[in-house]
């Protein structure tokens, strides 16, 4: 009885937090500027090219050359920050806000160990994660396991946030697709850099919530096996914006007016159906199965008000060989309390990969 009540408490906590964040007037809603016009058409075309029925889905990642500066170092570890121009093609760069053209990363690594004897995991941002700190705290204790941490600042977030955007509230639906597409490109290029330039023996990608969706996409599309670790993540953004708590923080009326300006008047239900169709492009079950599905570990919460259980299980079903681990709690409480479980999944996922052959 106590566990049932505790589960309900976690679920209610998600809804209380969601109501405060998304239903009050304190906060701007998502997509207050509408769908994004021709940018949305462009993104829909480009994302359809990622699905497995299209030949050449494992296009090689672009080479990047980050410029590094040392933030601090101790006897055993060093933290560097790097900047590089986003490797997206010209069409995507023109669609991105100018503030997002340069990508920023933090790179925390052990000292005095050859990279081929180390692993590195790229940590992707969840909704609202504008800084490096939280993800560096998650990765920091893994230094003693010889696992380095690389943290990517998302497009539209942190120093890459457009001037008119309030916090994490993307202005247009096209921005959500653009954020995802650019994050995939940048992360694949970072993994390629870690592999070919630094020579790391193993690599992985992880993320919480939205970051976990992007991590799953990267793991699916990367040409070599990487540990893929989505935490508290749905199989698609449809779940977050059309089923979960974020539907209360979406500017449905603005989206309806934007559509009505181009077509006949639409009901709110028709607007929601249009949103489902657009966001079905983020359905990870439509992406290719990763090269090593055994190195995919999902960590999900038992009483998540943002992500229903069926969403996590759909991904596991689509990727046979992957594992789901459950932590007790809701979205918010697990985000705060279960870092130990996330770290264990990172270690275990990497252990399921072969060490890369040394070229020497």
CSV table of C-alpha atoms in Angstrom, one decimal:
chain,number,residue,atom,x,y,z
A,1,UNK,CA,0.0,0.0,0.0
A,2,UNK,CA,2.9,2.3,0.9
A,3,UNK,CA,4.6,1.7,-2.4
A,4,UNK,CA,1.4,2.5,-4.3
A,5,UNK,CA,1.0,5.7,-2.4
A,6,UNK,CA,4.7,6.6,-3.0
A,7,UNK,CA,4.3,5.9,-6.7
A,8,UNK,CA,1.2,8.2,-6.8
A,9,UNK,CA,3.2,10.9,-4.9
A,10,UNK,CA,6.0,10.8,-7.6
A,11,UNK,CA,3.4,11.0,-10.3
A,12,UNK,CA,1.6,13.9,-8.6
A,13,UNK,CA,4.9,15.7,-8.1
A,14,UNK,CA,5.5,15.6,-11.9
A,15,UNK,CA,2.0,17.1,-12.4
A,16,UNK,CA,2.5,19.8,-9.7
A,17,UNK,CA,5.9,20.8,-11.2
A,18,UNK,CA,4.4,20.7,-14.7
A,19,UNK,CA,1.4,22.8,-13.7
A,20,UNK,CA,3.8,25.4,-12.2
A,21,UNK,CA,6.1,25.4,-15.2
A,22,UNK,CA,3.6,25.1,-18.0
A,23,UNK,CA,0.1,26.2,-17.0
A,24,UNK,CA,0.9,29.4,-15.1
A,25,UNK,CA,1.3,32.7,-16.9
A,26,UNK,CA,4.8,33.0,-15.4
A,27,UNK,CA,6.2,31.0,-18.3
A,28,UNK,CA,5.9,31.5,-22.1
A,29,UNK,CA,4.4,28.5,-23.8
A,30,UNK,CA,6.3,26.4,-26.4
A,31,UNK,CA,5.8,27.4,-30.1
A,32,UNK,CA,4.2,30.8,-29.5
A,33,UNK,CA,5.4,31.9,-33.0
A,34,UNK,CA,3.7,29.0,-34.8
A,35,UNK,CA,4.9,26.3,-37.0
A,36,UNK,CA,7.9,27.9,-38.7
A,37,UNK,CA,6.7,28.2,-42.3
A,38,UNK,CA,9.1,27.1,-45.0
A,39,UNK,CA,11.7,26.0,-42.4
A,40,UNK,CA,9.2,23.3,-41.2
A,41,UNK,CA,8.9,22.0,-44.8
A,42,UNK,CA,12.7,21.9,-45.2
A,43,UNK,CA,13.1,20.0,-41.9
A,44,UNK,CA,10.3,17.5,-42.7
A,45,UNK,CA,12.1,16.7,-45.9
A,46,UNK,CA,15.6,16.4,-44.3
A,47,UNK,CA,14.4,14.2,-41.4
A,48,UNK,CA,12.6,11.7,-43.7
A,49,UNK,CA,16.1,11.1,-45.3
A,50,UNK,CA,17.2,9.6,-42.0
A,51,UNK,CA,14.9,6.6,-42.1
A,52,UNK,CA,16.2,3.2,-43.1
A,53,UNK,CA,14.2,2.8,-46.3
A,54,UNK,CA,16.4,5.6,-47.7
A,55,UNK,CA,19.7,4.3,-49.0
A,56,UNK,CA,23.0,5.5,-47.5
A,57,UNK,CA,21.6,6.1,-44.0
A,58,UNK,CA,25.1,5.7,-42.5
A,59,UNK,CA,26.6,8.8,-44.2
A,60,UNK,CA,30.1,9.5,-42.7
A,61,UNK,CA,30.2,12.1,-40.0
A,62,UNK,CA,31.8,15.4,-40.9
A,63,UNK,CA,35.3,16.1,-39.4
A,64,UNK,CA,35.5,18.9,-36.9
A,65,UNK,CA,38.5,20.6,-35.3
A,66,UNK,CA,37.5,22.1,-31.9
A,67,UNK,CA,39.6,24.9,-30.5
A,68,UNK,CA,40.3,24.1,-26.9
A,69,UNK,CA,41.1,26.0,-23.7
A,70,UNK,CA,41.9,24.5,-20.3
A,71,UNK,CA,39.4,25.5,-17.6
A,72,UNK,CA,41.1,23.7,-14.7
A,73,UNK,CA,43.3,20.7,-14.1
A,74,UNK,CA,44.3,18.6,-11.0
A,75,UNK,CA,46.8,15.8,-10.6
A,76,UNK,CA,44.4,13.3,-12.1
A,77,UNK,CA,41.9,15.1,-14.4
A,78,UNK,CA,41.6,18.0,-16.7
A,79,UNK,CA,38.5,20.0,-17.8
A,80,UNK,CA,38.7,21.7,-21.2
A,81,UNK,CA,36.1,23.7,-23.2
A,82,UNK,CA,36.0,23.7,-26.9
A,83,UNK,CA,34.3,25.6,-29.7
A,84,UNK,CA,33.7,24.4,-33.3
A,85,UNK,CA,31.5,25.5,-36.2
A,86,UNK,CA,28.5,23.3,-36.5
A,87,UNK,CA,29.1,20.6,-39.2
A,88,UNK,CA,25.6,20.9,-40.5
A,89,UNK,CA,25.2,21.4,-44.3
A,90,UNK,CA,24.5,24.9,-45.7
A,91,UNK,CA,20.7,24.4,-45.8
A,92,UNK,CA,20.6,23.6,-42.1
A,93,UNK,CA,23.1,26.4,-41.2
A,94,UNK,CA,20.9,28.9,-43.0
A,95,UNK,CA,17.8,27.7,-41.0
A,96,UNK,CA,19.7,27.8,-37.6
A,97,UNK,CA,19.7,31.1,-35.7
A,98,UNK,CA,23.2,32.8,-36.0
A,99,UNK,CA,23.7,32.3,-32.2
A,100,UNK,CA,23.7,28.5,-32.8
A,101,UNK,CA,26.2,28.4,-35.6
A,102,UNK,CA,29.1,27.7,-33.3
A,103,UNK,CA,28.9,24.7,-31.0
A,104,UNK,CA,30.4,24.5,-27.5
A,105,UNK,CA,31.6,21.4,-25.6
A,106,UNK,CA,33.1,20.7,-22.2
A,107,UNK,CA,35.5,17.7,-22.0
A,108,UNK,CA,36.4,16.2,-18.7
A,109,UNK,CA,39.1,13.5,-18.9
A,110,UNK,CA,41.5,11.5,-16.8
A,111,UNK,CA,45.2,12.4,-17.1
A,112,UNK,CA,48.2,10.0,-17.7
A,113,UNK,CA,46.2,7.3,-19.4
A,114,UNK,CA,46.4,6.6,-23.2
A,115,UNK,CA,43.0,7.2,-24.9
A,116,UNK,CA,42.9,3.7,-26.3
A,117,UNK,CA,42.6,2.4,-22.7
A,118,UNK,CA,39.7,4.8,-21.9
A,119,UNK,CA,36.1,5.3,-22.9
A,120,UNK,CA,34.3,8.6,-23.5
A,121,UNK,CA,30.6,9.3,-23.4
A,122,UNK,CA,28.9,12.3,-25.0
A,123,UNK,CA,26.1,13.7,-22.7
A,124,UNK,CA,23.2,15.4,-24.5
A,125,UNK,CA,20.9,18.1,-22.9
A,126,UNK,CA,17.5,17.5,-21.6
A,127,UNK,CA,14.8,20.1,-21.9
A,128,UNK,CA,15.9,23.2,-19.9
A,129,UNK,CA,19.5,22.1,-19.4
A,130,UNK,CA,21.3,25.2,-20.6
A,131,UNK,CA,24.7,24.7,-18.9
A,132,UNK,CA,27.5,22.1,-18.6
A,133,UNK,CA,27.3,21.7,-14.8
A,134,UNK,CA,24.6,19.1,-14.2
A,135,UNK,CA,26.0,16.7,-16.8
A,136,UNK,CA,29.6,17.2,-15.6
A,137,UNK,CA,28.4,16.2,-12.1
A,138,UNK,CA,26.8,13.1,-13.6
A,139,UNK,CA,30.0,12.2,-15.5
A,140,UNK,CA,32.6,13.3,-12.9
A,141,UNK,CA,32.5,10.2,-10.6
A,142,UNK,CA,33.1,8.0,-13.8
A,143,UNK,CA,36.7,9.4,-14.1
A,144,UNK,CA,37.7,6.7,-11.6
A,145,UNK,CA,36.4,4.1,-14.1
A,146,UNK,CA,38.6,5.6,-16.8
A,147,UNK,CA,35.5,7.1,-18.5
A,148,UNK,CA,35.8,10.6,-19.9
A,149,UNK,CA,32.7,12.9,-20.2
A,150,UNK,CA,32.0,15.2,-23.1
A,151,UNK,CA,29.1,17.6,-22.7
A,152,UNK,CA,27.5,19.3,-25.8
A,153,UNK,CA,25.6,22.6,-25.4
A,154,UNK,CA,22.5,22.2,-27.5
A,155,UNK,CA,21.6,24.5,-30.4
A,156,UNK,CA,18.9,27.0,-29.1
A,157,UNK,CA,20.3,26.6,-25.5
A,158,UNK,CA,22.8,28.4,-23.3
A,159,UNK,CA,25.0,30.7,-25.2
A,160,UNK,CA,23.5,29.3,-28.4
A,161,UNK,CA,20.0,30.5,-27.5
A,162,UNK,CA,18.3,33.0,-30.0
A,163,UNK,CA,17.9,36.5,-28.7
A,164,UNK,CA,14.0,36.4,-28.8
A,165,UNK,CA,13.6,33.0,-27.2
A,166,UNK,CA,12.6,32.9,-23.5
A,167,UNK,CA,14.4,30.1,-21.6
A,168,UNK,CA,13.8,26.7,-23.2
A,169,UNK,CA,10.5,27.7,-24.9
A,170,UNK,CA,11.3,27.2,-28.6
A,171,UNK,CA,9.5,29.8,-30.7
A,172,UNK,CA,8.4,27.5,-33.6
A,173,UNK,CA,7.7,23.8,-34.1
A,174,UNK,CA,10.5,23.8,-36.8
A,175,UNK,CA,13.0,24.8,-34.0
A,176,UNK,CA,12.4,21.5,-32.3
A,177,UNK,CA,13.2,19.5,-35.4
A,178,UNK,CA,16.1,21.8,-36.2
A,179,UNK,CA,17.5,21.4,-32.7
A,180,UNK,CA,17.3,17.6,-33.0
A,181,UNK,CA,18.8,17.4,-36.5
A,182,UNK,CA,21.7,19.7,-35.6
A,183,UNK,CA,22.4,17.8,-32.3
A,184,UNK,CA,22.6,14.5,-34.3
A,185,UNK,CA,25.1,16.0,-36.7
A,186,UNK,CA,27.2,17.6,-34.0
A,187,UNK,CA,27.2,14.5,-31.8
A,188,UNK,CA,28.2,12.2,-34.6
A,189,UNK,CA,31.0,14.5,-35.5
A,190,UNK,CA,32.2,14.6,-31.8
A,191,UNK,CA,32.2,10.8,-31.7
A,192,UNK,CA,34.1,10.7,-35.0
A,193,UNK,CA,36.6,13.1,-33.5
A,194,UNK,CA,37.0,11.1,-30.3
A,195,UNK,CA,37.6,8.0,-32.5
A,196,UNK,CA,39.9,9.2,-35.2
A,197,UNK,CA,41.6,12.2,-33.7
A,198,UNK,CA,41.9,11.2,-30.0
A,199,UNK,CA,41.8,7.4,-30.4
A,200,UNK,CA,39.5,6.5,-27.6
A,201,UNK,CA,39.0,2.7,-27.2
A,202,UNK,CA,35.2,2.9,-26.6
A,203,UNK,CA,32.5,5.5,-27.0
A,204,UNK,CA,29.0,6.1,-25.9
A,205,UNK,CA,26.2,8.6,-26.0
A,206,UNK,CA,23.6,9.4,-23.2
A,207,UNK,CA,21.0,11.9,-22.4
A,208,UNK,CA,18.1,12.6,-20.1
A,209,UNK,CA,14.5,13.2,-21.4
A,210,UNK,CA,14.8,15.1,-24.8
A,211,UNK,CA,18.6,14.4,-24.6
A,212,UNK,CA,17.8,10.6,-24.4
A,213,UNK,CA,15.7,10.8,-27.6
A,214,UNK,CA,18.6,12.5,-29.4
A,215,UNK,CA,21.1,9.9,-27.9
A,216,UNK,CA,18.9,7.1,-29.2
A,217,UNK,CA,18.9,8.7,-32.7
A,218,UNK,CA,22.7,9.1,-32.7
A,219,UNK,CA,23.3,5.5,-31.5
A,220,UNK,CA,21.0,4.4,-34.3
A,221,UNK,CA,22.7,6.4,-37.1
A,222,UNK,CA,26.4,6.3,-36.1
A,223,UNK,CA,28.4,4.1,-38.5
A,224,UNK,CA,30.2,2.2,-35.7
A,225,UNK,CA,28.9,0.6,-32.5
A,226,UNK,CA,28.6,3.0,-29.5
A,227,UNK,CA,27.0,2.4,-26.1
A,228,UNK,CA,23.5,4.1,-26.3
A,229,UNK,CA,22.0,5.2,-23.0
A,230,UNK,CA,18.6,7.1,-23.1
A,231,UNK,CA,17.4,8.0,-19.6
A,232,UNK,CA,13.8,8.9,-18.8
A,233,UNK,CA,13.1,9.2,-22.5
A,234,UNK,CA,10.1,8.7,-24.7
A,235,UNK,CA,10.3,6.9,-28.1
A,236,UNK,CA,9.0,10.1,-29.8
A,237,UNK,CA,8.4,13.8,-29.1
A,238,UNK,CA,4.7,13.1,-29.8
A,239,UNK,CA,4.5,11.5,-26.3
A,240,UNK,CA,5.9,14.7,-24.6
A,241,UNK,CA,3.9,17.3,-26.5
A,242,UNK,CA,0.7,15.5,-27.3
A,243,UNK,CA,0.3,13.0,-24.4
A,244,UNK,CA,2.4,14.1,-21.5
A,245,UNK,CA,2.5,17.2,-19.3
A,246,UNK,CA,4.1,19.4,-21.9
A,247,UNK,CA,0.8,19.5,-23.9
A,248,UNK,CA,-0.3,22.0,-21.2
A,249,UNK,CA,2.7,24.2,-22.1
A,250,UNK,CA,2.1,24.4,-25.8
A,251,UNK,CA,0.6,27.4,-27.6
A,252,UNK,CA,-2.2,25.5,-29.4
A,253,UNK,CA,-4.2,28.7,-30.1
A,254,UNK,CA,-1.2,30.3,-31.8
A,255,UNK,CA,-0.6,27.1,-33.8
A,256,UNK,CA,-4.2,27.1,-34.9
A,257,UNK,CA,-4.1,30.8,-35.9
A,258,UNK,CA,-0.9,30.1,-37.9
A,259,UNK,CA,-2.6,27.3,-39.8
A,260,UNK,CA,-5.8,29.2,-40.3
A,261,UNK,CA,-3.9,32.0,-42.0
A,262,UNK,CA,-2.9,29.5,-44.7
A,263,UNK,CA,-6.0,27.3,-44.8
A,264,UNK,CA,-9.6,27.1,-43.7
A,265,UNK,CA,-10.3,27.4,-40.0
A,266,UNK,CA,-9.3,24.3,-38.0
A,267,UNK,CA,-10.5,22.8,-34.7
A,268,UNK,CA,-8.0,22.4,-31.9
A,269,UNK,CA,-8.2,18.6,-32.4
A,270,UNK,CA,-7.1,19.0,-36.1
A,271,UNK,CA,-4.2,21.2,-34.9
A,272,UNK,CA,-3.2,18.5,-32.5
A,273,UNK,CA,-3.4,15.9,-35.3
A,274,UNK,CA,-1.1,18.0,-37.4
A,275,UNK,CA,1.3,18.2,-34.5
A,276,UNK,CA,1.3,14.4,-34.1
A,277,UNK,CA,2.0,14.0,-37.9
A,278,UNK,CA,5.0,16.5,-37.7
A,279,UNK,CA,6.4,15.0,-34.5
A,280,UNK,CA,6.1,11.4,-35.8
A,281,UNK,CA,9.3,12.3,-37.6
A,282,UNK,CA,11.0,12.1,-34.1
A,283,UNK,CA,9.8,8.5,-33.6
A,284,UNK,CA,13.0,6.6,-32.9
A,285,UNK,CA,11.3,3.2,-33.7
A,286,UNK,CA,11.4,4.3,-37.3
A,287,UNK,CA,15.2,4.7,-37.2
A,288,UNK,CA,17.7,1.9,-38.0
A,289,UNK,CA,18.5,-0.6,-35.2
A,290,UNK,CA,21.9,0.3,-33.7
A,291,UNK,CA,25.0,-1.7,-34.7
A,292,UNK,CA,25.2,-3.3,-31.2
A,293,UNK,CA,21.7,-3.3,-29.7
A,294,UNK,CA,23.1,-5.2,-26.6
A,295,UNK,CA,24.9,-2.0,-25.7
A,296,UNK,CA,21.6,-0.1,-25.5
A,297,UNK,CA,20.3,0.4,-22.0
A,298,UNK,CA,17.2,2.5,-21.3
A,299,UNK,CA,16.6,3.7,-17.7
A,300,UNK,CA,12.9,4.5,-17.1
A,301,UNK,CA,10.9,5.6,-14.1
A,302,UNK,CA,7.9,3.6,-12.7
A,303,UNK,CA,5.6,6.6,-12.1
A,304,UNK,CA,6.7,9.1,-14.8
A,305,UNK,CA,4.1,11.9,-15.5
A,306,UNK,CA,5.9,12.9,-18.6
A,307,UNK,CA,6.8,9.6,-20.2
A,308,UNK,CA,4.2,6.7,-20.1
A,309,UNK,CA,5.6,3.1,-19.7
A,310,UNK,CA,4.3,2.0,-23.1
A,311,UNK,CA,6.6,4.6,-24.8
A,312,UNK,CA,9.7,3.0,-23.3
A,313,UNK,CA,8.6,-0.5,-24.1
A,314,UNK,CA,7.9,0.4,-27.8
A,315,UNK,CA,11.6,1.3,-28.2
A,316,UNK,CA,12.8,-1.9,-26.5
A,317,UNK,CA,10.5,-3.9,-28.8
A,318,UNK,CA,11.8,-2.1,-31.9
A,319,UNK,CA,15.5,-2.8,-30.9
A,320,UNK,CA,15.7,-6.5,-29.9
A,321,UNK,CA,18.6,-7.1,-27.6
A,322,UNK,CA,18.3,-3.7,-25.8
A,323,UNK,CA,17.6,-3.6,-22.0
A,324,UNK,CA,15.2,-1.5,-20.0
A,325,UNK,CA,16.0,-0.8,-16.3
A,326,UNK,CA,13.3,0.7,-14.0
A,327,UNK,CA,13.9,3.1,-11.2
A,328,UNK,CA,11.3,3.9,-8.6
A,329,UNK,CA,10.0,7.4,-9.0
A,330,UNK,CA,8.6,10.1,-11.3
A,331,UNK,CA,10.3,12.2,-14.0
A,332,UNK,CA,11.4,15.0,-11.6
A,333,UNK,CA,12.3,12.8,-8.6
A,334,UNK,CA,14.3,10.3,-10.7
A,335,UNK,CA,16.2,13.2,-12.5
A,336,UNK,CA,17.2,14.3,-9.0
A,337,UNK,CA,17.7,11.0,-7.1
A,338,UNK,CA,18.9,8.3,-9.5
A,339,UNK,CA,22.2,9.5,-10.8
A,340,UNK,CA,23.8,6.3,-9.4
A,341,UNK,CA,21.6,4.2,-11.6
A,342,UNK,CA,22.4,6.3,-14.7
A,343,UNK,CA,26.1,5.9,-14.0
A,344,UNK,CA,25.8,2.2,-13.6
A,345,UNK,CA,24.0,2.0,-17.0
A,346,UNK,CA,26.8,4.0,-18.6
A,347,UNK,CA,29.5,1.6,-17.2
A,348,UNK,CA,27.5,-1.5,-18.1
A,349,UNK,CA,26.7,-0.3,-21.7
A,350,UNK,CA,30.4,0.4,-22.3
A,351,UNK,CA,31.3,-3.0,-20.9
A,352,UNK,CA,29.2,-4.6,-23.7
A,353,UNK,CA,31.4,-3.1,-26.4
A,354,UNK,CA,34.6,-4.5,-27.7
A,355,UNK,CA,37.8,-2.5,-27.2
A,356,UNK,CA,38.9,-0.9,-30.5
A,357,UNK,CA,42.0,-2.5,-32.0
A,358,UNK,CA,45.0,-0.3,-31.4
A,359,UNK,CA,46.6,0.8,-34.7
A,360,UNK,CA,50.1,0.5,-33.2
